[in-house]
mmCIF file of C-alpha atoms in Angstrom:
data_model
loop_
_atom_site.group_PDB
_atom_site.id
_atom_site.type_symbol
_atom_site.label_atom_id
_atom_site.label_comp_id
_atom_site.label_asym_id
_atom_site.label_seq_id
_atom_site.Cartn_x
_atom_site.Cartn_y
_atom_site.Cartn_z
ATOM 1 C CA MET A 1 -3.817 6.307 -20.219
ATOM 2 C CA ALA A 2 -6.749 8.703 -18.835
ATOM 3 C CA ARG A 3 -7.100 8.551 -15.267
ATOM 4 C CA ARG A 4 -10.400 9.868 -12.981
ATOM 5 C CA SER A 5 -8.877 11.245 -10.215
ATOM 6 C CA ARG A 6 -10.699 11.679 -6.948
ATOM 7 C CA THR A 7 -8.506 13.728 -4.140
ATOM 8 C CA SER A 8 -10.527 14.799 -0.765
ATOM 9 C CA ALA A 9 -10.439 18.723 -0.133
ATOM 10 C CA VAL A 10 -7.532 19.504 1.772
ATOM 11 C CA ALA A 11 -9.395 20.221 5.258
ATOM 12 C CA ALA A 12 -10.975 17.303 5.082
ATOM 13 C CA VAL A 13 -7.239 15.163 4.432
ATOM 14 C CA LEU A 14 -5.654 16.928 7.237
ATOM 15 C CA ALA A 15 -8.280 16.223 9.761
ATOM 16 C CA VAL A 16 -8.711 12.819 9.189
ATOM 17 C CA GLY A 17 -4.562 12.303 9.106
ATOM 18 C CA ALA A 18 -4.337 14.315 12.383
ATOM 19 C CA LEU A 19 -6.806 11.998 13.921
ATOM 20 C CA LEU A 20 -5.014 8.912 12.914
ATOM 21 C CA LEU A 21 -1.795 10.123 13.452
ATOM 22 C CA THR A 22 -3.263 10.559 17.076
ATOM 23 C CA ALA A 23 -4.340 7.161 17.518
ATOM 24 C CA CYS A 24 -0.347 6.488 17.153
ATOM 25 C CA GLY A 25 0.090 9.083 19.672
ATOM 26 C CA SER A 26 2.859 6.624 21.199
ATOM 27 C CA ASP A 27 4.802 6.481 18.325
ATOM 28 C CA PRO A 28 7.721 9.689 17.887
ATOM 29 C CA LEU A 29 8.139 9.142 14.485
ATOM 30 C CA ALA A 30 4.348 9.644 13.958
ATOM 31 C CA GLU A 31 5.008 12.655 16.512
ATOM 32 C CA GLN A 32 7.969 13.940 14.146
ATOM 33 C CA TYR A 33 5.106 13.231 10.881
ATOM 34 C CA ARG A 34 2.224 15.239 13.214
ATOM 35 C CA GLU A 35 5.114 18.053 13.694
ATOM 36 C CA GLY A 36 5.778 18.333 9.955
ATOM 37 C CA SER A 37 9.494 17.075 10.380
ATOM 38 C CA SER A 38 9.927 14.253 7.981
ATOM 39 C CA LYS A 39 13.159 12.791 8.959
ATOM 40 C CA GLY A 40 14.189 11.842 4.779
ATOM 41 C CA TYR A 41 11.327 10.352 3.512
ATOM 42 C CA VAL A 42 9.241 12.110 0.228
ATOM 43 C CA ALA A 43 5.278 11.501 0.909
ATOM 44 C CA GLY A 44 2.757 11.697 -1.573
ATOM 45 C CA ASP A 45 -0.753 13.895 -0.940
ATOM 46 C CA GLY A 46 -2.702 10.835 -0.124
ATOM 47 C CA SER A 47 -4.191 11.380 -3.505
ATOM 48 C CA VAL A 48 -6.363 8.508 -5.259
ATOM 49 C CA THR A 49 -6.329 7.373 -8.573
ATOM 50 C CA GLU A 50 -8.244 4.884 -10.555
ATOM 51 C CA VAL A 51 -7.222 4.249 -14.113
ATOM 52 C CA ALA A 52 -10.969 2.398 -15.792
ATOM 53 C CA LEU A 53 -10.950 -0.996 -16.924
ATOM 54 C CA ASP A 54 -10.514 -0.222 -20.373
ATOM 55 C CA ASP A 55 -7.673 2.225 -20.033
ATOM 56 C CA ARG A 56 -5.105 -0.256 -17.732
ATOM 57 C CA GLY A 57 -1.773 -1.040 -19.266
ATOM 58 C CA GLU A 58 -0.115 -4.651 -19.130
ATOM 59 C CA SER A 59 -0.255 -6.658 -16.149
ATOM 60 C CA ILE A 60 2.532 -6.039 -13.900
ATOM 61 C CA SER A 61 4.497 -9.491 -12.741
ATOM 62 C CA PHE A 62 7.098 -9.581 -9.807
ATOM 63 C CA SER A 63 8.788 -11.394 -7.341
ATOM 64 C CA GLY A 64 11.469 -11.529 -4.397
ATOM 65 C CA VAL A 65 12.776 -13.214 -0.960
ATOM 66 C CA GLY A 66 10.368 -12.119 1.850
ATOM 67 C CA GLU A 67 11.099 -11.584 5.499
ATOM 68 C CA ASP A 68 11.479 -15.072 6.671
ATOM 69 C CA GLY A 69 13.783 -15.895 2.996
ATOM 70 C CA GLU A 70 10.525 -16.970 1.336
ATOM 71 C CA GLN A 71 10.208 -16.663 -2.352
ATOM 72 C CA ILE A 72 7.225 -14.288 -2.871
ATOM 73 C CA SER A 73 5.782 -13.628 -6.143
ATOM 74 C CA SER A 74 2.743 -12.204 -7.714
ATOM 75 C CA ALA A 75 1.978 -15.072 -9.934
ATOM 76 C CA ASP A 76 1.058 -17.069 -6.700
ATOM 77 C CA HIS A 77 -2.159 -14.877 -6.490
ATOM 78 C CA ALA A 78 -3.232 -14.682 -10.169
ATOM 79 C CA GLY A 79 -6.581 -14.823 -10.533
ATOM 80 C CA GLN A 80 -7.180 -12.472 -7.403
ATOM 81 C CA VAL A 81 -7.205 -8.549 -6.448
ATOM 82 C CA LEU A 82 -3.399 -7.857 -5.227
ATOM 83 C CA VAL A 83 -2.736 -4.522 -3.121
ATOM 84 C CA VAL A 84 0.837 -3.975 -3.138
ATOM 85 C CA ASN A 85 1.790 -1.402 -0.122
ATOM 86 C CA PHE A 86 5.714 0.376 -0.605
ATOM 87 C CA TRP A 87 6.750 0.792 2.792
ATOM 88 C CA TYR A 88 9.612 0.679 4.695
ATOM 89 C CA ALA A 89 9.824 1.143 8.983
ATOM 90 C CA ALA A 90 11.240 4.746 9.660
ATOM 91 C CA CYS A 91 8.431 6.141 7.644
ATOM 92 C CA ALA A 92 6.281 7.489 10.066
ATOM 93 C CA PRO A 93 2.884 7.850 7.414
ATOM 94 C CA CYS A 94 3.335 4.430 6.561
ATOM 95 C CA ARG A 95 3.620 3.616 10.806
ATOM 96 C CA ALA A 96 0.235 5.625 10.836
ATOM 97 C CA GLU A 97 -1.686 3.385 7.798
ATOM 98 C CA ALA A 98 -0.540 -0.286 9.003
ATOM 99 C CA LYS A 99 -3.409 -0.966 11.604
ATOM 100 C CA ASP A 100 -6.004 -0.109 8.345
ATOM 101 C CA LEU A 101 -3.725 -2.292 6.345
ATOM 102 C CA GLN A 102 -3.821 -5.046 8.254
ATOM 103 C CA ALA A 103 -7.349 -4.789 9.532
ATOM 104 C CA LEU A 104 -8.442 -4.644 5.820
ATOM 105 C CA ASN A 105 -6.121 -7.633 4.811
ATOM 106 C CA GLU A 106 -7.938 -9.712 7.047
ATOM 107 C CA ALA A 107 -11.468 -8.376 6.065
ATOM 108 C CA TYR A 108 -10.328 -9.713 2.567
ATOM 109 C CA THR A 109 -8.465 -12.773 3.688
ATOM 110 C CA ASP A 110 -10.830 -15.679 0.837
ATOM 111 C CA LYS A 111 -12.587 -12.497 -0.103
ATOM 112 C CA GLY A 112 -10.711 -12.008 -3.413
ATOM 113 C CA ALA A 113 -7.905 -9.717 -2.627
ATOM 114 C CA THR A 114 -3.991 -10.599 -1.331
ATOM 115 C CA PHE A 115 -2.041 -8.252 0.189
ATOM 116 C CA ILE A 116 1.804 -8.038 0.100
ATOM 117 C CA GLY A 117 4.188 -5.207 1.154
ATOM 118 C CA VAL A 118 7.551 -4.571 -0.914
ATOM 119 C CA ASN A 119 10.275 -2.623 1.839
ATOM 120 C CA VAL A 120 12.170 -0.384 0.164
ATOM 121 C CA ARG A 121 14.804 0.095 2.741
ATOM 122 C CA ASP A 122 15.196 -2.587 6.040
ATOM 123 C CA THR A 123 16.818 -5.533 6.849
ATOM 124 C CA ALA A 124 14.663 -8.599 7.799
ATOM 125 C CA ASP A 125 15.147 -7.859 11.191
ATOM 126 C CA THR A 126 13.968 -4.442 11.083
ATOM 127 C CA ALA A 127 11.170 -5.395 8.953
ATOM 128 C CA LYS A 128 9.917 -7.973 11.321
ATOM 129 C CA ALA A 129 10.040 -5.868 14.195
ATOM 130 C CA PHE A 130 7.648 -3.356 12.587
ATOM 131 C CA ASN A 131 5.429 -6.309 11.711
ATOM 132 C CA GLY A 132 5.056 -7.472 15.503
ATOM 133 C CA THR A 133 4.868 -4.042 16.685
ATOM 134 C CA PHE A 134 1.669 -3.605 14.334
ATOM 135 C CA GLY A 135 0.365 -6.988 14.254
ATOM 136 C CA ILE A 136 1.025 -7.172 10.355
ATOM 137 C CA THR A 137 0.547 -10.421 9.086
ATOM 138 C CA TYR A 138 0.696 -10.273 5.210
ATOM 139 C CA PRO A 139 4.278 -11.156 3.900
ATOM 140 C CA SER A 140 6.522 -8.462 2.393
ATOM 141 C CA ILE A 141 9.225 -8.377 -0.473
ATOM 142 C CA LEU A 142 12.573 -7.190 0.688
ATOM 143 C CA ASP A 143 13.997 -4.784 -2.597
ATOM 144 C CA VAL A 144 16.298 -2.566 -0.953
ATOM 145 C CA ASP A 145 18.998 -4.444 -2.938
ATOM 146 C CA SER A 146 17.873 -5.525 -5.735
ATOM 147 C CA GLY A 147 14.995 -2.710 -6.325
ATOM 148 C CA GLU A 148 13.237 -4.984 -8.877
ATOM 149 C CA ALA A 149 9.825 -4.871 -7.327
ATOM 150 C CA LYS A 150 9.496 -1.272 -7.263
ATOM 151 C CA LEU A 151 11.082 -1.405 -11.065
ATOM 152 C CA ALA A 152 8.407 -3.753 -12.291
ATOM 153 C CA PHE A 153 5.886 -0.797 -11.348
ATOM 154 C CA THR A 154 8.008 2.291 -13.165
ATOM 155 C CA GLY A 155 5.713 4.665 -14.475
ATOM 156 C CA SER A 156 2.974 3.910 -11.964
ATOM 157 C CA VAL A 157 4.977 4.461 -8.739
ATOM 158 C CA PRO A 158 7.325 7.498 -8.328
ATOM 159 C CA PRO A 159 10.594 6.062 -7.158
ATOM 160 C CA ASN A 160 10.662 8.918 -3.945
ATOM 161 C CA ALA A 161 6.775 8.589 -2.851
ATOM 162 C CA VAL A 162 6.033 6.188 0.060
ATOM 163 C CA PRO A 163 3.896 4.875 1.241
ATOM 164 C CA THR A 164 2.655 3.694 -1.772
ATOM 165 C CA THR A 165 -0.707 1.783 -2.120
ATOM 166 C CA ILE A 166 -1.783 -0.106 -5.434
ATOM 167 C CA VAL A 167 -4.719 -2.327 -6.358
ATOM 168 C CA LEU A 168 -3.665 -4.788 -8.933
ATOM 169 C CA ASP A 169 -6.935 -6.004 -11.180
ATOM 170 C CA ALA A 170 -7.537 -9.625 -11.520
ATOM 171 C CA GLN A 171 -5.830 -9.545 -14.349
ATOM 172 C CA GLY A 172 -2.446 -8.059 -12.764
ATOM 173 C CA ARG A 173 -3.167 -4.208 -14.023
ATOM 174 C CA VAL A 174 -3.011 -1.474 -11.896
ATOM 175 C CA ALA A 175 -6.795 -0.345 -11.422
ATOM 176 C CA ALA A 176 -5.770 2.211 -8.402
ATOM 177 C CA ARG A 177 -2.990 3.899 -6.521
ATOM 178 C CA ILE A 178 -3.039 5.763 -3.475
ATOM 179 C CA LEU A 179 0.317 8.108 -3.618
ATOM 180 C CA GLY A 180 0.524 8.824 0.167
ATOM 181 C CA GLN A 181 -0.430 7.710 3.497
ATOM 182 C CA LEU A 182 -3.510 6.065 3.216
ATOM 183 C CA GLN A 183 -5.928 8.977 4.694
ATOM 184 C CA ASP A 184 -8.956 6.983 5.475
ATOM 185 C CA ARG A 185 -9.777 2.940 5.577
ATOM 186 C CA THR A 186 -12.893 3.020 3.876
ATOM 187 C CA ILE A 187 -11.339 4.546 0.527
ATOM 188 C CA LEU A 188 -8.969 1.343 0.201
ATOM 189 C CA ASP A 189 -11.833 -0.356 1.162
ATOM 190 C CA THR A 190 -14.011 1.175 -1.858
ATOM 191 C CA LEU A 191 -11.010 0.539 -4.357
ATOM 192 C CA ILE A 192 -11.098 -3.307 -3.182
ATOM 193 C CA ARG A 193 -14.317 -4.214 -3.453
ATOM 194 C CA ASP A 194 -15.099 -2.443 -6.190
ATOM 195 C CA THR A 195 -12.655 -3.936 -8.123
ATOM 196 C CA ILE A 196 -13.057 -7.410 -7.129
ATOM 197 C CA ALA A 197 -16.649 -6.999 -8.504
ATOM 198 C CA GLU A 198 -15.587 -6.252 -12.088
ATOM 199 C CA SER A 199 -14.662 -10.019 -12.182
ATOM 200 C CA ALA A 200 -18.007 -11.096 -10.792
ATOM 201 C CA PRO A 201 -20.185 -13.615 -12.694
ATOM 202 C CA GLU A 202 -23.195 -10.925 -13.802
#
């Protein structure tokens, strides 16, 4: 699969990352992350990969049970751009990017894009506590027991890279991936906007 990679310069990434983590200064896990203490998670480097329209593979379908016991399925959002974020509550970079994800979720509500989380480690209570702390309103699949949602993305999401954010196009195909913490809200904003525009009538 031919891919175009758009990765920020190391200095710029570090500068932006430091600013984001400063905003979470009261969060001890974010502090540990800033100090270089990974506490057992393996995160990507924030690199962005876009997949050209003609090079995208098969559509991806996934489903699972949400924090309130509800059934969540990608099929419920057919025809929309779908942003899928893999996370868990004790992951410091997940905490650092949470407010940016929520802000974009609000910005694109009823405007062609939907957000779904995939929680790879937590119980429902832990996930809901995270949502309350960071104001997250979009649902997450609890994937810790079955791993089925993650399995659907095999080849797109390295198993140990958390967080990872995937943008699926209106046909359910991988259009872009951010491997690791979202370093700047505008990066994901641009990826979503460009992917929505692909389906706009000319």
